[in-house]
PDB file of C-alpha atoms in Angstrom:
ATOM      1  CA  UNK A   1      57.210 110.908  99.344  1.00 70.00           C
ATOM      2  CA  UNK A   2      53.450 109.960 100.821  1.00 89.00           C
ATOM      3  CA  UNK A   3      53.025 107.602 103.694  1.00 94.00           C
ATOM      4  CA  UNK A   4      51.145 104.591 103.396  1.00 95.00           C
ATOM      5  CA  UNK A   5      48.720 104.987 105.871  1.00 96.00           C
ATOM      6  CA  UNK A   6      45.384 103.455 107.393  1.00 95.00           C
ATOM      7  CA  UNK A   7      43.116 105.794 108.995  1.00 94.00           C
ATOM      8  CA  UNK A   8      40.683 103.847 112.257  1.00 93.00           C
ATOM      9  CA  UNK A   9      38.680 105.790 114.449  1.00 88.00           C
ATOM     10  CA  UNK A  10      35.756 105.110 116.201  1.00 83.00           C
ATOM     11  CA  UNK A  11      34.294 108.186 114.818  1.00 84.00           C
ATOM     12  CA  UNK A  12      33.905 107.766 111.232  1.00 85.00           C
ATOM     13  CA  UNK A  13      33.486 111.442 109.854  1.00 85.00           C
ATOM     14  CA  UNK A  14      36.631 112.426 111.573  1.00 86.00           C
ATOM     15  CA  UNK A  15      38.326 109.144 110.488  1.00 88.00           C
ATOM     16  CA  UNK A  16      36.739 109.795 106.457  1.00 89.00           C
ATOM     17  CA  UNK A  17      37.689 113.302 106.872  1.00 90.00           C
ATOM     18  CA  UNK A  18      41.522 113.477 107.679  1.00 92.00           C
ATOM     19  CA  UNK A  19      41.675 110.625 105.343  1.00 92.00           C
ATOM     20  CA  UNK A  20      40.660 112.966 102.369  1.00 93.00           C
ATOM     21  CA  UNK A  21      43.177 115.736 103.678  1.00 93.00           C
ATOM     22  CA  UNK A  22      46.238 113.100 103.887  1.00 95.00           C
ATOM     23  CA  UNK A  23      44.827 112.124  99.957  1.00 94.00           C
ATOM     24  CA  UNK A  24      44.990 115.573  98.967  1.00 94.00           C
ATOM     25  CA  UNK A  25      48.526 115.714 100.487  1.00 94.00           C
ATOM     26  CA  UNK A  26      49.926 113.201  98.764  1.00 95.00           C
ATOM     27  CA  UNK A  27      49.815 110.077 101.212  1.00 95.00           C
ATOM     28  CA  UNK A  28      48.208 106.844  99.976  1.00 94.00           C
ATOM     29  CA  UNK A  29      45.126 106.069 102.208  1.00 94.00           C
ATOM     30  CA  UNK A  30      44.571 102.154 102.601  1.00 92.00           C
ATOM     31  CA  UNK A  31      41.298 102.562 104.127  1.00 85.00           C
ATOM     32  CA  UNK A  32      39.531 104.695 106.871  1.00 85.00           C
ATOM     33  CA  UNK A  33      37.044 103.292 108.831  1.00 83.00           C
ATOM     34  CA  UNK A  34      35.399 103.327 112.715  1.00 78.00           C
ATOM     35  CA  UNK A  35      35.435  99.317 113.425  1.00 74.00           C
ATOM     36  CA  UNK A  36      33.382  98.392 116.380  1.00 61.00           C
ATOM     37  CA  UNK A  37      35.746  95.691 117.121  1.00 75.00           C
ATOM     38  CA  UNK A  38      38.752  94.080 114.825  1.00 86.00           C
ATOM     39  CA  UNK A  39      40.855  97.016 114.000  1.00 88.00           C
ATOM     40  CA  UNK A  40      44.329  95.017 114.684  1.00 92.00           C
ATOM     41  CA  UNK A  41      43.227  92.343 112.039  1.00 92.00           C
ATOM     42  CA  UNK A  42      42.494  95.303 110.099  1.00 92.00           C
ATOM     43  CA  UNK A  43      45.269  96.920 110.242  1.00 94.00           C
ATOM     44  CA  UNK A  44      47.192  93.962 110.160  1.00 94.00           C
ATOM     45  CA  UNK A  45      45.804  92.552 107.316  1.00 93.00           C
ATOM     46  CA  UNK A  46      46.129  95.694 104.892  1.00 93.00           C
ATOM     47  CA  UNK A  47      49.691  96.420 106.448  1.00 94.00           C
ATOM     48  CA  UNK A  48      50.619  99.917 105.966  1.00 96.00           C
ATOM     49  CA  UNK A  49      53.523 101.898 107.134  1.00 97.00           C
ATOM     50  CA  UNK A  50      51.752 104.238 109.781  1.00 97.00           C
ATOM     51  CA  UNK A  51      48.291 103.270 111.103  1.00 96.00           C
ATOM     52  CA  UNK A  52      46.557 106.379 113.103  1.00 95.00           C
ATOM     53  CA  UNK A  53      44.200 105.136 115.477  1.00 94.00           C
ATOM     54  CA  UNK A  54      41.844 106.972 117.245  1.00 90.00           C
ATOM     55  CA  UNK A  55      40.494 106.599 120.825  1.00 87.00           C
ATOM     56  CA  UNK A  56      38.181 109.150 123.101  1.00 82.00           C
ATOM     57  CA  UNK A  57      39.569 106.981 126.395  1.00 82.00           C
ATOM     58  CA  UNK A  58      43.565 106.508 126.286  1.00 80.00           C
ATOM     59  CA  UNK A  59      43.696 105.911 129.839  1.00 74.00           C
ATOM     60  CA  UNK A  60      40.818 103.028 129.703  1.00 79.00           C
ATOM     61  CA  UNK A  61      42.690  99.493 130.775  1.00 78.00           C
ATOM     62  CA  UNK A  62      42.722  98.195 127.482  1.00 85.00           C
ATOM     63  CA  UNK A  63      42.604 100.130 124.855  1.00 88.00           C
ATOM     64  CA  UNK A  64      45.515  99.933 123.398  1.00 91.00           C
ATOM     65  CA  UNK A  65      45.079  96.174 123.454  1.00 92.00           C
ATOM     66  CA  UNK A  66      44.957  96.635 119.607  1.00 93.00           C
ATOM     67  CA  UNK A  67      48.057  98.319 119.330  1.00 94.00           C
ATOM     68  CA  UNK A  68      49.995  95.539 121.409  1.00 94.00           C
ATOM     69  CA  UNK A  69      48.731  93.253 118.904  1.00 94.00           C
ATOM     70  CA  UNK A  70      49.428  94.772 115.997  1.00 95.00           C
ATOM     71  CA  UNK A  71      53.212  94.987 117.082  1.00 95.00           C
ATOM     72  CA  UNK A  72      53.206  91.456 118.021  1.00 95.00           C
ATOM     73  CA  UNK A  73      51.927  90.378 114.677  1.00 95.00           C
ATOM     74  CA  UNK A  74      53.368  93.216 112.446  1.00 95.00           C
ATOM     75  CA  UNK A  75      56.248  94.917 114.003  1.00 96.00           C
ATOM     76  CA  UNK A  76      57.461  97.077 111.086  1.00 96.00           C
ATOM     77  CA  UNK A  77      53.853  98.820 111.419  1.00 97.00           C
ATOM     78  CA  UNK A  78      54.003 102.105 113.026  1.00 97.00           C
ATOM     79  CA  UNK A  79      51.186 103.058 115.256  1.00 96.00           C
ATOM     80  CA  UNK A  80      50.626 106.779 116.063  1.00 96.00           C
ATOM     81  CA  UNK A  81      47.763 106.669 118.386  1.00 94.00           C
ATOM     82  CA  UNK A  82      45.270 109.869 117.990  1.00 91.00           C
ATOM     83  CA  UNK A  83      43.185 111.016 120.890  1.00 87.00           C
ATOM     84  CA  UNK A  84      42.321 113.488 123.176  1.00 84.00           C
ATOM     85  CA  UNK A  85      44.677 115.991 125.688  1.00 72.00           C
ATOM     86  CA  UNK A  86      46.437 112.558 127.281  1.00 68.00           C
ATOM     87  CA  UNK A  87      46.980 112.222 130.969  1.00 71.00           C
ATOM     88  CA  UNK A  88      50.772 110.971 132.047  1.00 75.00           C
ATOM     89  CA  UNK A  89      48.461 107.048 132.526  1.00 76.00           C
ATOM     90  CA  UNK A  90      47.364 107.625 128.884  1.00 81.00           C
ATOM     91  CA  UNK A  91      50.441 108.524 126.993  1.00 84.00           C
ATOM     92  CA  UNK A  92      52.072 105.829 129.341  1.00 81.00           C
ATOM     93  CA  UNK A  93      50.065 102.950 128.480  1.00 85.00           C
ATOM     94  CA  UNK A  94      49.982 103.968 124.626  1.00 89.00           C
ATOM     95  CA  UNK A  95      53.877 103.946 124.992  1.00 88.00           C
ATOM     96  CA  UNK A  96      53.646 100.782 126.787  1.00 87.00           C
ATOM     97  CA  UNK A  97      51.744  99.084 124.444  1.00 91.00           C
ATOM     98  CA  UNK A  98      53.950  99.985 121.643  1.00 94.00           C
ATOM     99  CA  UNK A  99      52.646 102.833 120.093  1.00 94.00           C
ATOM    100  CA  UNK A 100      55.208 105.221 118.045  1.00 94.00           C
ATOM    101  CA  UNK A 101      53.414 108.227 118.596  1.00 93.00           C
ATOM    102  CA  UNK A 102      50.520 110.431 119.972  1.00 93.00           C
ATOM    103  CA  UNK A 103      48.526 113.326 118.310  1.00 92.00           C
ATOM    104  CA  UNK A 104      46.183 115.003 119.547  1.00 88.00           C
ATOM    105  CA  UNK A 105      42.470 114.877 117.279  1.00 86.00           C
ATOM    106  CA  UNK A 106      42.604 118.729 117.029  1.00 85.00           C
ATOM    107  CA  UNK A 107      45.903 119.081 115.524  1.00 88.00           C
ATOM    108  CA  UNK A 108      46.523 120.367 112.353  1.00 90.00           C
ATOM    109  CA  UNK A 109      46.993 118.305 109.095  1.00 93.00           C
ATOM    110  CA  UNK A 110      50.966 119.555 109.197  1.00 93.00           C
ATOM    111  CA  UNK A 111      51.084 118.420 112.827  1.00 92.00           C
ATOM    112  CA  UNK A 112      49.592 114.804 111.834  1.00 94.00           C
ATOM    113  CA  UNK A 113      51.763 114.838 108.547  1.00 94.00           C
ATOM    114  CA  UNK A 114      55.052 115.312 110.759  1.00 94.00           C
ATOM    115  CA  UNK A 115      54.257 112.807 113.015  1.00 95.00           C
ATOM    116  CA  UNK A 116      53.439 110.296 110.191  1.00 95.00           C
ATOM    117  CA  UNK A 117      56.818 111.190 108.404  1.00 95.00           C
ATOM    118  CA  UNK A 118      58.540 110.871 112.027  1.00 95.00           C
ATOM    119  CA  UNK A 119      56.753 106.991 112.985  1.00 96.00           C
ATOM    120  CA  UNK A 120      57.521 105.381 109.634  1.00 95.00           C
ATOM    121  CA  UNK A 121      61.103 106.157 110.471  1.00 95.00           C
ATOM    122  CA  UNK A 122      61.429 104.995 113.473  1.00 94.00           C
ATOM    123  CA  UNK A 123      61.214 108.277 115.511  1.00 94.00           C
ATOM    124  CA  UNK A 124      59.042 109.024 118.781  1.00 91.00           C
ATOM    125  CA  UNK A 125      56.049 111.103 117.080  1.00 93.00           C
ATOM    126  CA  UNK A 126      55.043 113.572 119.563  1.00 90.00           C
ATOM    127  CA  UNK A 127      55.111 117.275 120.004  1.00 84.00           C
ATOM    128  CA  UNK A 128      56.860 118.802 123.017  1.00 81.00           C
ATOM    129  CA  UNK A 129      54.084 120.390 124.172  1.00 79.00           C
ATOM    130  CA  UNK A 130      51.730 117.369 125.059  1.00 79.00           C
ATOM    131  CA  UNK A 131      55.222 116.260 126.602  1.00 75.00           C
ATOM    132  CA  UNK A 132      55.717 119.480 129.188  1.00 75.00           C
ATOM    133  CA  UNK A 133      51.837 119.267 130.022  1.00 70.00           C
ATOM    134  CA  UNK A 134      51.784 115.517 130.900  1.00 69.00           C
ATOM    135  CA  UNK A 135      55.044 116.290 132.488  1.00 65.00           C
ATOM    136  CA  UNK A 136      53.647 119.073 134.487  1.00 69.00           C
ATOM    137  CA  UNK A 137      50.165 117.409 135.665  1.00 63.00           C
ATOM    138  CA  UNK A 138      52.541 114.209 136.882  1.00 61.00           C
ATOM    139  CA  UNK A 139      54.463 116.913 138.667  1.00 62.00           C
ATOM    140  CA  UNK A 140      51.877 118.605 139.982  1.00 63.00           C
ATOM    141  CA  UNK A 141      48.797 116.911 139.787  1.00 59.00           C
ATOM    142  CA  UNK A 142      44.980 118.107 139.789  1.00 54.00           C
ATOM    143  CA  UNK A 143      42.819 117.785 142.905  1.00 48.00           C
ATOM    144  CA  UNK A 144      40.905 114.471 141.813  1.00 50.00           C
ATOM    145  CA  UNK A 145      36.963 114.210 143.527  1.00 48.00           C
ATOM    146  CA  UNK A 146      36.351 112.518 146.506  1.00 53.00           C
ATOM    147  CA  UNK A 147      35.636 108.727 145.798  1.00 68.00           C
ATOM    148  CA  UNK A 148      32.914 106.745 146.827  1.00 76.00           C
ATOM    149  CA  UNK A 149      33.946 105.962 150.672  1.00 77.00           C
ATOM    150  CA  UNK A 150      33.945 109.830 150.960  1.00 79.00           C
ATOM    151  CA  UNK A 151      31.007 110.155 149.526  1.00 79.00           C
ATOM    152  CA  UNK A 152      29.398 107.576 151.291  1.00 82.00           C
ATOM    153  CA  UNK A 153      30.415 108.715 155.056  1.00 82.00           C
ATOM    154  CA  UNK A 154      28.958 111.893 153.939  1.00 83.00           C
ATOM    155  CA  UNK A 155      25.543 110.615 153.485  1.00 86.00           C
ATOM    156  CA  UNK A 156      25.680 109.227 157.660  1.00 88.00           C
ATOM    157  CA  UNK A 157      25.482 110.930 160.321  1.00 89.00           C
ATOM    158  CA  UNK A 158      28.291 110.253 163.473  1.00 88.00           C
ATOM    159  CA  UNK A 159      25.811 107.718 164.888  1.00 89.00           C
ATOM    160  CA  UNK A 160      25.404 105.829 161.605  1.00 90.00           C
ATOM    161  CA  UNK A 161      28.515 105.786 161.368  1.00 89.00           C
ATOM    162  CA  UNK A 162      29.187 104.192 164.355  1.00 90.00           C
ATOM    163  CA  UNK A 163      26.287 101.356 163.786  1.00 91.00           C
ATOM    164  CA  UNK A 164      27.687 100.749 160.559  1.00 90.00           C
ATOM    165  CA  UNK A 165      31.042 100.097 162.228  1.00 88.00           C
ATOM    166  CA  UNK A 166      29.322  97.404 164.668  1.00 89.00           C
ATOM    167  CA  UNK A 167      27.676  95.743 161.725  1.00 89.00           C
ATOM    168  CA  UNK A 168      30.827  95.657 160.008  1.00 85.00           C
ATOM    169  CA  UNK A 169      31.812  93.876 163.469  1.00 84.00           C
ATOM    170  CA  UNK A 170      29.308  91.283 163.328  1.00 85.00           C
ATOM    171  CA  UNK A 171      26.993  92.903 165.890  1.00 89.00           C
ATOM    172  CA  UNK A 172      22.844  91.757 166.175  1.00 91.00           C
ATOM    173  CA  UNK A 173      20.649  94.066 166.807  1.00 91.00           C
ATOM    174  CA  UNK A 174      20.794  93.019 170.687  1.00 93.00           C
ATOM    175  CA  UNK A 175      24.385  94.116 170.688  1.00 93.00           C
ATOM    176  CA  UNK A 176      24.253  97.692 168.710  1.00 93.00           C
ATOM    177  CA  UNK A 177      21.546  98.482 171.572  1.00 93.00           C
ATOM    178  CA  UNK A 178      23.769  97.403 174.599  1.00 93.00           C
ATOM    179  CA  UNK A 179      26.827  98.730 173.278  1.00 92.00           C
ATOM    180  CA  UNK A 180      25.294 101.959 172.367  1.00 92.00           C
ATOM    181  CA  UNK A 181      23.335 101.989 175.117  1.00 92.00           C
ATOM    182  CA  UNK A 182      19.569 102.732 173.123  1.00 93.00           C
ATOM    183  CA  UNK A 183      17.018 100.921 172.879  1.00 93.00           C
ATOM    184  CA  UNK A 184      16.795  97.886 170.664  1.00 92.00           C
ATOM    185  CA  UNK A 185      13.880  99.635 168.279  1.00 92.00           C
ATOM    186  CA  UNK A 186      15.894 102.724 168.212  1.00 92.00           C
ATOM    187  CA  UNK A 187      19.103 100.243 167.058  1.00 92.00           C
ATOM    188  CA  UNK A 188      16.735  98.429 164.410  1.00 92.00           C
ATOM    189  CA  UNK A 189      16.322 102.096 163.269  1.00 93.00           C
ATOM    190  CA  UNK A 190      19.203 102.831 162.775  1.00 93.00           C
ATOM    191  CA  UNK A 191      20.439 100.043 160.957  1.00 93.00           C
ATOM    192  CA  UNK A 192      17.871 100.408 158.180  1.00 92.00           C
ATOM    193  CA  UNK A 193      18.444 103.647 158.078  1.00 91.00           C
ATOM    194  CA  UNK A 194      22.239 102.793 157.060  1.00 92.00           C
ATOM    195  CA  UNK A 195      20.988 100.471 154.741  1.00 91.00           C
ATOM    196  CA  UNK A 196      18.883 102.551 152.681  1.00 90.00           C
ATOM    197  CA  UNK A 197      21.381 105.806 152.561  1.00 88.00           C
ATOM    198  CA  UNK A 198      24.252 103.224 151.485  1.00 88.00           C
ATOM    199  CA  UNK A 199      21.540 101.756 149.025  1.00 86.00           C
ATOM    200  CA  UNK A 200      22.319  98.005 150.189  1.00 86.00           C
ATOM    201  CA  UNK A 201      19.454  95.171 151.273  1.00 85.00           C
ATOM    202  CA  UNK A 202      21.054  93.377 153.816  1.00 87.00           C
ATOM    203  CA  UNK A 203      23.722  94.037 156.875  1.00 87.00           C
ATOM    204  CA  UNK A 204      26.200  91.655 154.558  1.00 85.00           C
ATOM    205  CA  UNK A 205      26.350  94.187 151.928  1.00 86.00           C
ATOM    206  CA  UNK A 206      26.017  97.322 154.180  1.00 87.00           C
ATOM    207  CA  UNK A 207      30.131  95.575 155.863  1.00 84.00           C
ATOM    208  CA  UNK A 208      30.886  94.346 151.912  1.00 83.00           C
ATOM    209  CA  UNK A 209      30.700  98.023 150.673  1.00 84.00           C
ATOM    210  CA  UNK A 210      32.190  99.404 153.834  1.00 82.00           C
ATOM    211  CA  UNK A 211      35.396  97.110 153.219  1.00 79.00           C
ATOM    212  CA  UNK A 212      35.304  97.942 149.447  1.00 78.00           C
ATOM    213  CA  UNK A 213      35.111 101.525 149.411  1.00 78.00           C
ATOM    214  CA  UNK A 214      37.420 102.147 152.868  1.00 78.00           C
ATOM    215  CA  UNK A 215      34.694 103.921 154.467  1.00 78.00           C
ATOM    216  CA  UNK A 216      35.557 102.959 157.524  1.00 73.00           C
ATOM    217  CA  UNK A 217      38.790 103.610 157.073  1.00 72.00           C
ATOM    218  CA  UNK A 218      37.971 107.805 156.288  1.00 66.00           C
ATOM    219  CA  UNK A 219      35.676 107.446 159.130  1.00 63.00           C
ATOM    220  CA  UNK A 220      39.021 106.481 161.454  1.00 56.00           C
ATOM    221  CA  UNK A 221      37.000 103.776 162.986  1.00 48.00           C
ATOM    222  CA  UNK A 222      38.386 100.143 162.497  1.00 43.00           C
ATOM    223  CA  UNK A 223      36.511  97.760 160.193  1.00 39.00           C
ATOM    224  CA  UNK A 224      36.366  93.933 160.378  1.00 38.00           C
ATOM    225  CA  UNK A 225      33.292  92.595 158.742  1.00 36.00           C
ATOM    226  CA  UNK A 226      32.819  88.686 160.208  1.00 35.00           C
ATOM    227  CA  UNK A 227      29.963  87.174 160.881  1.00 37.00           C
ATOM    228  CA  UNK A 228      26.161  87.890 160.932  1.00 35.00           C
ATOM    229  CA  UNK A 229      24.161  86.324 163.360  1.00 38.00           C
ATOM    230  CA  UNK A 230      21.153  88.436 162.971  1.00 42.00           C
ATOM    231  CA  UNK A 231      18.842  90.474 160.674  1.00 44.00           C
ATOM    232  CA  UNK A 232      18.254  94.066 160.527  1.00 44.00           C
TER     233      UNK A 232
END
């Protein structure tokens, strides 16, 4: 017996295409489409059994906004989201959201078919192997880059560094000099030269991205931005 199925994706070929292959199988395609926006009131509105919906980013915030509403709205609809290899966040936060299911885009048509057949009866729809590999990468998970703060203390030199901290303290020109005992044209120097590698305008900024990124913090110098009594 066919499923009665809706087919959204933001990529309409692939969307148009696996609808024709369910047709051809038997399963009674409401519509396939790639909606820019509005797929729950779609979906919602044409009610079928098992809605596939397709995302590139299933570990954006948000994405599966859809999906949450569609359960609110329209419980008895199954929602099998389809997407690409899912990190643990992304199969997570379709779960979360309500989805019954997860298939990859590549899968074969008998792969999709099962999972359809699985959803509209209540069953989780997904294969054990997306399981073990999301299971193994929480386990053991992949070197991620360096963020920004790393990437920024790279760009300054041990000397920047250390002007940057004594902006982030509050510290004039007059100060920076004193403290590191140069003089105060080789401190006004410096300062800009912190300012343009960090790509900022103004000392404020130069402390605001310090505190945001924990530069400071990689740097294993203390950071307190307060106030700014004078320019660079």
């Amino acid at each position: 017996m066919g499923v009665r199925v809706m087919v959204l994706d933001e990529h309409r070929l692939l969307a148009e295409a696996l609808a024709s292959a369910l047709k051809l199988r038997g399963h009674r395609v409401l519509a396939a489409a790639a909606p820019a926006a509005g797929a729950a009131e779609l979906v919602i509105s044409r009610a079928p059994e098992v809605c596939l919906l397709g995302t590139a980013t299933p570990a954006e915030p948000g994405v599966f906004e859809p999906v949450a509403r569609i359960k609110r709205e329209r419980p008895q609809i199954a929602v099998v989201v389809l997407g690409p290899v899912p990190s643990p966040r992304g199969i997570a936060a379709a779960f979360a959201a309500g989805a019954s299911g997860y298939v990859r885009h590549d899968e074969r048509i008998e792969g999709v078919e099962r999972a359809l057949a699985k959803a509209r009866a209540g069953e989780v729809a997904i294969s054990p192997q997306l399981l073990q590999g999301a299971f193994a990468e929480l386990l053991n998970p992949a070197a991620q880059p360096d963020d920004e703060g790393s990437r920024l203390l790279r760009l300054l030199t041990p000397r920047e560094v250390e002007v940057l901290v004594r902006v982030a303290e509050g510290e004039d020109t007059r100060l920076i000099a004193a403290g590191m005992e140069i003089a105060p044209s080789t401190a006004r120097t410096h300062v800009q030269r912190v300012l343009m590698k960090l790509g900022v305008g103004s000392r404020l900024e130069a402390a605001a991205l310090a505190a945001r990124t924990g530069l400071l913090d990689r740097a294993g110098l203390p950071s307190a931005a307060v106030d700014f009594p004078g320019g660079p």
